[in-house]
Tab-separated table of C-alpha atoms in Angstrom:
chain	number	residue	atom	x	y	z
V	72	MET	CA	-18.019	-40.952	10.760
V	73	ASN	CA	-18.999	-44.383	9.459
V	74	VAL	CA	-21.261	-43.461	6.479
V	75	LEU	CA	-22.534	-45.627	3.626
V	76	THR	CA	-23.742	-44.056	0.374
V	77	VAL	CA	-25.932	-46.320	-1.761
V	78	ASN	CA	-27.619	-46.064	-5.133
V	79	VAL	CA	-30.971	-47.819	-5.284
V	80	GLY	CA	-30.671	-51.340	-6.632
V	81	GLN	CA	-26.954	-51.564	-5.874
V	82	GLY	CA	-26.094	-55.204	-5.245
V	83	ALA	CA	-24.019	-56.899	-2.549
V	84	LEU	CA	-25.650	-55.102	0.388
V	85	SER	CA	-25.287	-58.310	2.379
V	86	LEU	CA	-21.506	-57.808	2.239
V	87	VAL	CA	-21.694	-54.424	3.978
V	88	ARG	CA	-20.801	-54.432	7.668
V	89	HIS	CA	-23.423	-53.346	10.195
V	90	ASN	CA	-23.293	-50.454	12.672
V	91	LYS	CA	-23.273	-47.595	10.188
V	92	GLU	CA	-23.777	-44.186	11.784
V	93	ALA	CA	-25.482	-42.896	8.661
V	94	ILE	CA	-26.706	-44.195	5.318
V	95	ILE	CA	-27.480	-41.953	2.350
V	96	ILE	CA	-29.633	-43.382	-0.428
V	97	ASP	CA	-29.827	-41.882	-3.911
V	98	SER	CA	-33.010	-43.114	-5.579
V	99	ARG	CA	-31.748	-42.522	-9.112
V	100	ILE	CA	-30.573	-45.430	-11.235
V	101	PRO	CA	-26.883	-46.093	-10.433
V	102	PRO	CA	-24.375	-44.034	-12.453
V	103	SER	CA	-23.154	-47.102	-14.324
V	104	ASP	CA	-26.663	-47.426	-15.739
V	105	ASP	CA	-27.073	-43.769	-16.783
V	106	LYS	CA	-26.975	-44.710	-20.456
V	107	TYR	CA	-30.120	-46.762	-19.853
V	108	SER	CA	-31.966	-44.257	-17.707
V	109	SER	CA	-31.431	-41.389	-20.114
V	110	ALA	CA	-31.942	-43.476	-23.256
V	111	PHE	CA	-35.664	-43.923	-22.740
V	112	SER	CA	-36.749	-40.329	-22.887
V	113	TRP	CA	-39.527	-38.981	-25.043
V	114	ILE	CA	-37.082	-37.835	-27.725
V	115	PHE	CA	-35.275	-41.173	-28.114
V	116	PHE	CA	-36.399	-43.437	-30.925
V	117	TRP	CA	-36.486	-47.182	-30.453
V	118	PHE	CA	-35.868	-49.550	-33.331
V	119	PRO	CA	-35.339	-53.322	-33.472
V	120	SER	CA	-31.585	-52.761	-33.908
V	121	LYS	CA	-31.478	-51.060	-30.503
V	122	VAL	CA	-32.821	-54.115	-28.648
V	123	ALA	CA	-29.377	-55.714	-28.400
V	124	LEU	CA	-27.900	-52.517	-26.971
V	125	PHE	CA	-30.820	-51.838	-24.593
V	126	PRO	CA	-32.413	-55.218	-23.710
V	127	TRP	CA	-35.207	-53.611	-21.683
V	128	PHE	CA	-36.633	-52.109	-24.894
V	129	LYS	CA	-38.249	-55.483	-25.461
V	130	ASP	CA	-40.216	-54.908	-22.281
V	131	VAL	CA	-41.172	-51.336	-23.144
V	132	SER	CA	-42.345	-52.210	-26.633
V	133	PHE	CA	-44.228	-55.184	-25.183
V	134	PHE	CA	-46.124	-52.872	-22.807
V	135	VAL	CA	-47.003	-50.467	-25.580
V	136	GLU	CA	-47.946	-53.122	-28.114
V	137	PHE	CA	-49.649	-55.843	-26.087
V	138	LEU	CA	-50.976	-54.748	-22.703
V	139	ILE	CA	-54.719	-54.467	-22.473
V	140	GLU	CA	-56.297	-51.061	-22.060
V	141	GLU	CA	-57.051	-51.521	-18.341
V	142	SER	CA	-53.421	-52.393	-17.584
V	143	LEU	CA	-52.153	-49.341	-19.451
V	144	ILE	CA	-54.626	-47.127	-17.579
V	145	LYS	CA	-53.428	-48.544	-14.266
V	146	ILE	CA	-49.733	-48.036	-15.108
V	147	PHE	CA	-50.253	-44.492	-16.402
V	148	SER	CA	-52.477	-43.534	-13.460
V	149	GLU	CA	-50.446	-45.090	-10.662
V	150	TYR	CA	-46.875	-44.603	-11.858
V	151	GLY	CA	-47.303	-41.505	-13.998
V	152	GLU	CA	-50.112	-39.882	-12.032
V	153	GLU	CA	-51.465	-39.087	-15.489
V	154	LYS	CA	-54.876	-37.394	-15.500
V	155	ASN	CA	-55.543	-38.423	-19.105
V	156	ALA	CA	-54.574	-42.065	-18.528
V	157	LYS	CA	-57.803	-43.546	-19.857
V	158	LYS	CA	-57.886	-41.386	-22.970
V	159	ILE	CA	-54.220	-42.148	-23.722
V	160	ALA	CA	-54.624	-45.900	-23.158
V	161	VAL	CA	-57.701	-46.021	-25.398
V	162	LYS	CA	-55.882	-44.113	-28.136
V	163	ILE	CA	-52.801	-46.360	-27.916
V	164	CYS	CA	-55.013	-49.439	-28.270
V	165	GLU	CA	-56.822	-47.903	-31.257
V	166	GLU	CA	-53.600	-46.845	-32.986
V	167	ARG	CA	-51.813	-50.167	-32.542
V	168	LYS	CA	-54.723	-51.931	-34.274
V	169	LEU	CA	-53.985	-49.792	-37.330
V	170	LYS	CA	-50.194	-49.919	-37.168
V	171	ALA	CA	-47.522	-51.088	-34.742
V	172	ILE	CA	-46.091	-48.324	-32.570
V	173	THR	CA	-42.367	-48.725	-33.232
V	174	THR	CA	-40.776	-45.467	-32.079
V	175	THR	CA	-41.028	-43.269	-29.037
V	176	LYS	CA	-41.841	-40.391	-31.392
V	177	GLU	CA	-44.960	-42.245	-32.547
V	178	LEU	CA	-45.973	-42.861	-28.944
V	179	GLU	CA	-45.216	-39.258	-28.008
V	180	ASN	CA	-47.409	-38.072	-30.894
V	181	ILE	CA	-50.330	-40.252	-29.763
V	182	ILE	CA	-50.063	-38.889	-26.222
V	183	PHE	CA	-49.642	-35.304	-27.457
V	184	HIS	CA	-52.953	-35.450	-29.329
V	185	CYS	CA	-54.804	-36.811	-26.289
V	186	TYR	CA	-54.273	-33.478	-24.550
V	187	PRO	CA	-56.439	-30.422	-25.127
V	188	LYS	CA	-54.669	-27.924	-27.406
V	189	GLU	CA	-54.139	-25.436	-24.580
V	190	HIS	CA	-52.130	-28.034	-22.602
V	191	ARG	CA	-49.937	-29.362	-25.422
V	192	TYR	CA	-47.304	-26.638	-25.411
V	193	GLY	CA	-46.576	-26.144	-21.730
V	194	LYS	CA	-43.270	-26.236	-19.915
V	195	THR	CA	-43.323	-30.035	-19.807
V	196	ASN	CA	-43.931	-32.330	-22.746
V	197	PRO	CA	-47.350	-34.021	-22.352
V	198	SER	CA	-45.795	-37.479	-22.733
V	199	THR	CA	-43.412	-37.067	-19.793
V	200	ARG	CA	-45.698	-38.724	-17.230
V	201	VAL	CA	-46.486	-41.691	-19.480
V	202	PHE	CA	-42.802	-42.303	-20.198
V	203	GLN	CA	-42.063	-42.032	-16.482
V	204	ALA	CA	-44.788	-44.591	-15.804
V	205	LEU	CA	-43.397	-46.999	-18.389
V	206	ARG	CA	-39.868	-46.604	-17.013
V	207	LEU	CA	-41.025	-47.181	-13.432
V	208	GLU	CA	-42.994	-50.265	-14.450
V	209	VAL	CA	-40.305	-51.819	-16.646
V	210	ASN	CA	-37.470	-51.204	-14.167
V	211	ARG	CA	-39.640	-51.948	-11.092
V	212	GLU	CA	-38.064	-48.818	-9.603
V	213	LEU	CA	-40.516	-48.302	-6.735
V	214	GLU	CA	-40.293	-51.953	-5.694
V	215	VAL	CA	-36.491	-51.783	-5.830
V	216	LEU	CA	-36.519	-48.581	-3.739
V	217	THR	CA	-38.677	-50.229	-1.069
V	218	ASP	CA	-36.506	-53.362	-1.022
V	219	THR	CA	-33.279	-51.350	-0.816
V	220	ILE	CA	-34.488	-49.215	2.085
V	221	THR	CA	-35.759	-52.282	3.934
V	222	GLN	CA	-32.394	-54.057	3.487
V	223	LEU	CA	-30.449	-51.051	4.753
V	224	ILE	CA	-32.306	-50.396	8.015
V	225	PRO	CA	-30.643	-53.328	9.855
V	226	LEU	CA	-27.214	-51.943	8.879
V	227	LEU	CA	-27.726	-48.802	10.970
V	228	LYS	CA	-26.438	-48.707	14.491
V	229	ILE	CA	-28.837	-47.599	17.229
V	230	GLY	CA	-29.315	-43.849	16.857
V	231	GLY	CA	-28.019	-43.934	13.262
V	232	ARG	CA	-29.517	-41.753	10.547
V	233	LEU	CA	-30.969	-42.679	7.187
V	234	ALA	CA	-31.184	-39.996	4.475
V	235	ILE	CA	-32.965	-40.661	1.199
V	236	ILE	CA	-32.792	-38.451	-1.883
V	237	SER	CA	-36.056	-38.865	-3.772
V	238	PHE	CA	-36.957	-37.249	-7.072
V	239	HIS	CA	-40.719	-37.406	-7.429
V	240	SER	CA	-43.849	-37.733	-5.367
V	241	LEU	CA	-44.170	-41.513	-5.738
V	242	GLU	CA	-40.714	-42.103	-4.267
V	243	TYR	CA	-41.337	-39.520	-1.561
V	244	ARG	CA	-44.620	-41.201	-0.610
V	245	ILE	CA	-42.928	-44.605	-0.282
V	246	VAL	CA	-40.150	-43.158	1.894
V	247	LYS	CA	-42.595	-41.224	4.076
V	248	ASN	CA	-44.853	-44.261	4.584
V	249	LEU	CA	-41.931	-46.561	5.421
V	250	PHE	CA	-40.596	-44.065	7.969
V	251	ARG	CA	-44.053	-43.676	9.535
V	252	SER	CA	-44.470	-47.433	9.741
V	253	TRP	CA	-41.097	-47.864	11.456
V	254	GLU	CA	-41.884	-45.052	13.872
V	255	ASP	CA	-45.248	-46.654	14.710
V	256	GLN	CA	-43.408	-49.934	15.391
V	257	GLY	CA	-40.913	-48.173	17.634
V	258	LEU	CA	-38.021	-48.821	15.255
V	259	GLY	CA	-37.035	-45.184	14.793
V	260	GLN	CA	-38.093	-41.602	14.877
């Protein structure tokens, strides 16, 4: 069987020959970038010395330190599906006026205290959705997923199959909507 396995954002897709019977897409960051994807978790601390090692920290700290409240709300709501997005964004803006937020622990603490006490100690850390939102925004992960899928469709032969491994509802929604759109256009089923 002529199968292509692709990680989202993997380059050189134009070099791949057409007429694949099946394509499997893994929406995680490619394995070579695992050090970056796992580095920005809620327990990792960022410091100026880390910027050289992880260049995208500049972007993350920029978002936290300089984006206006409305932009933070939008990112947290859309990419993190965070119910407390407004409260968290307001608190971040208040706190950064007093002192720069320089570590993920400081950010995690701000988020933690935006939650009611009964929701702070659940199975999932309260800051998880905000950190997901920041990661998705900085890495443009949803845009890259859409672009990758769109580039791969022409590589399938007629009757070929496309399988996509998605890891959260935002990715799933993109995949589902793309498939529906192609079906409506008569490009697949």
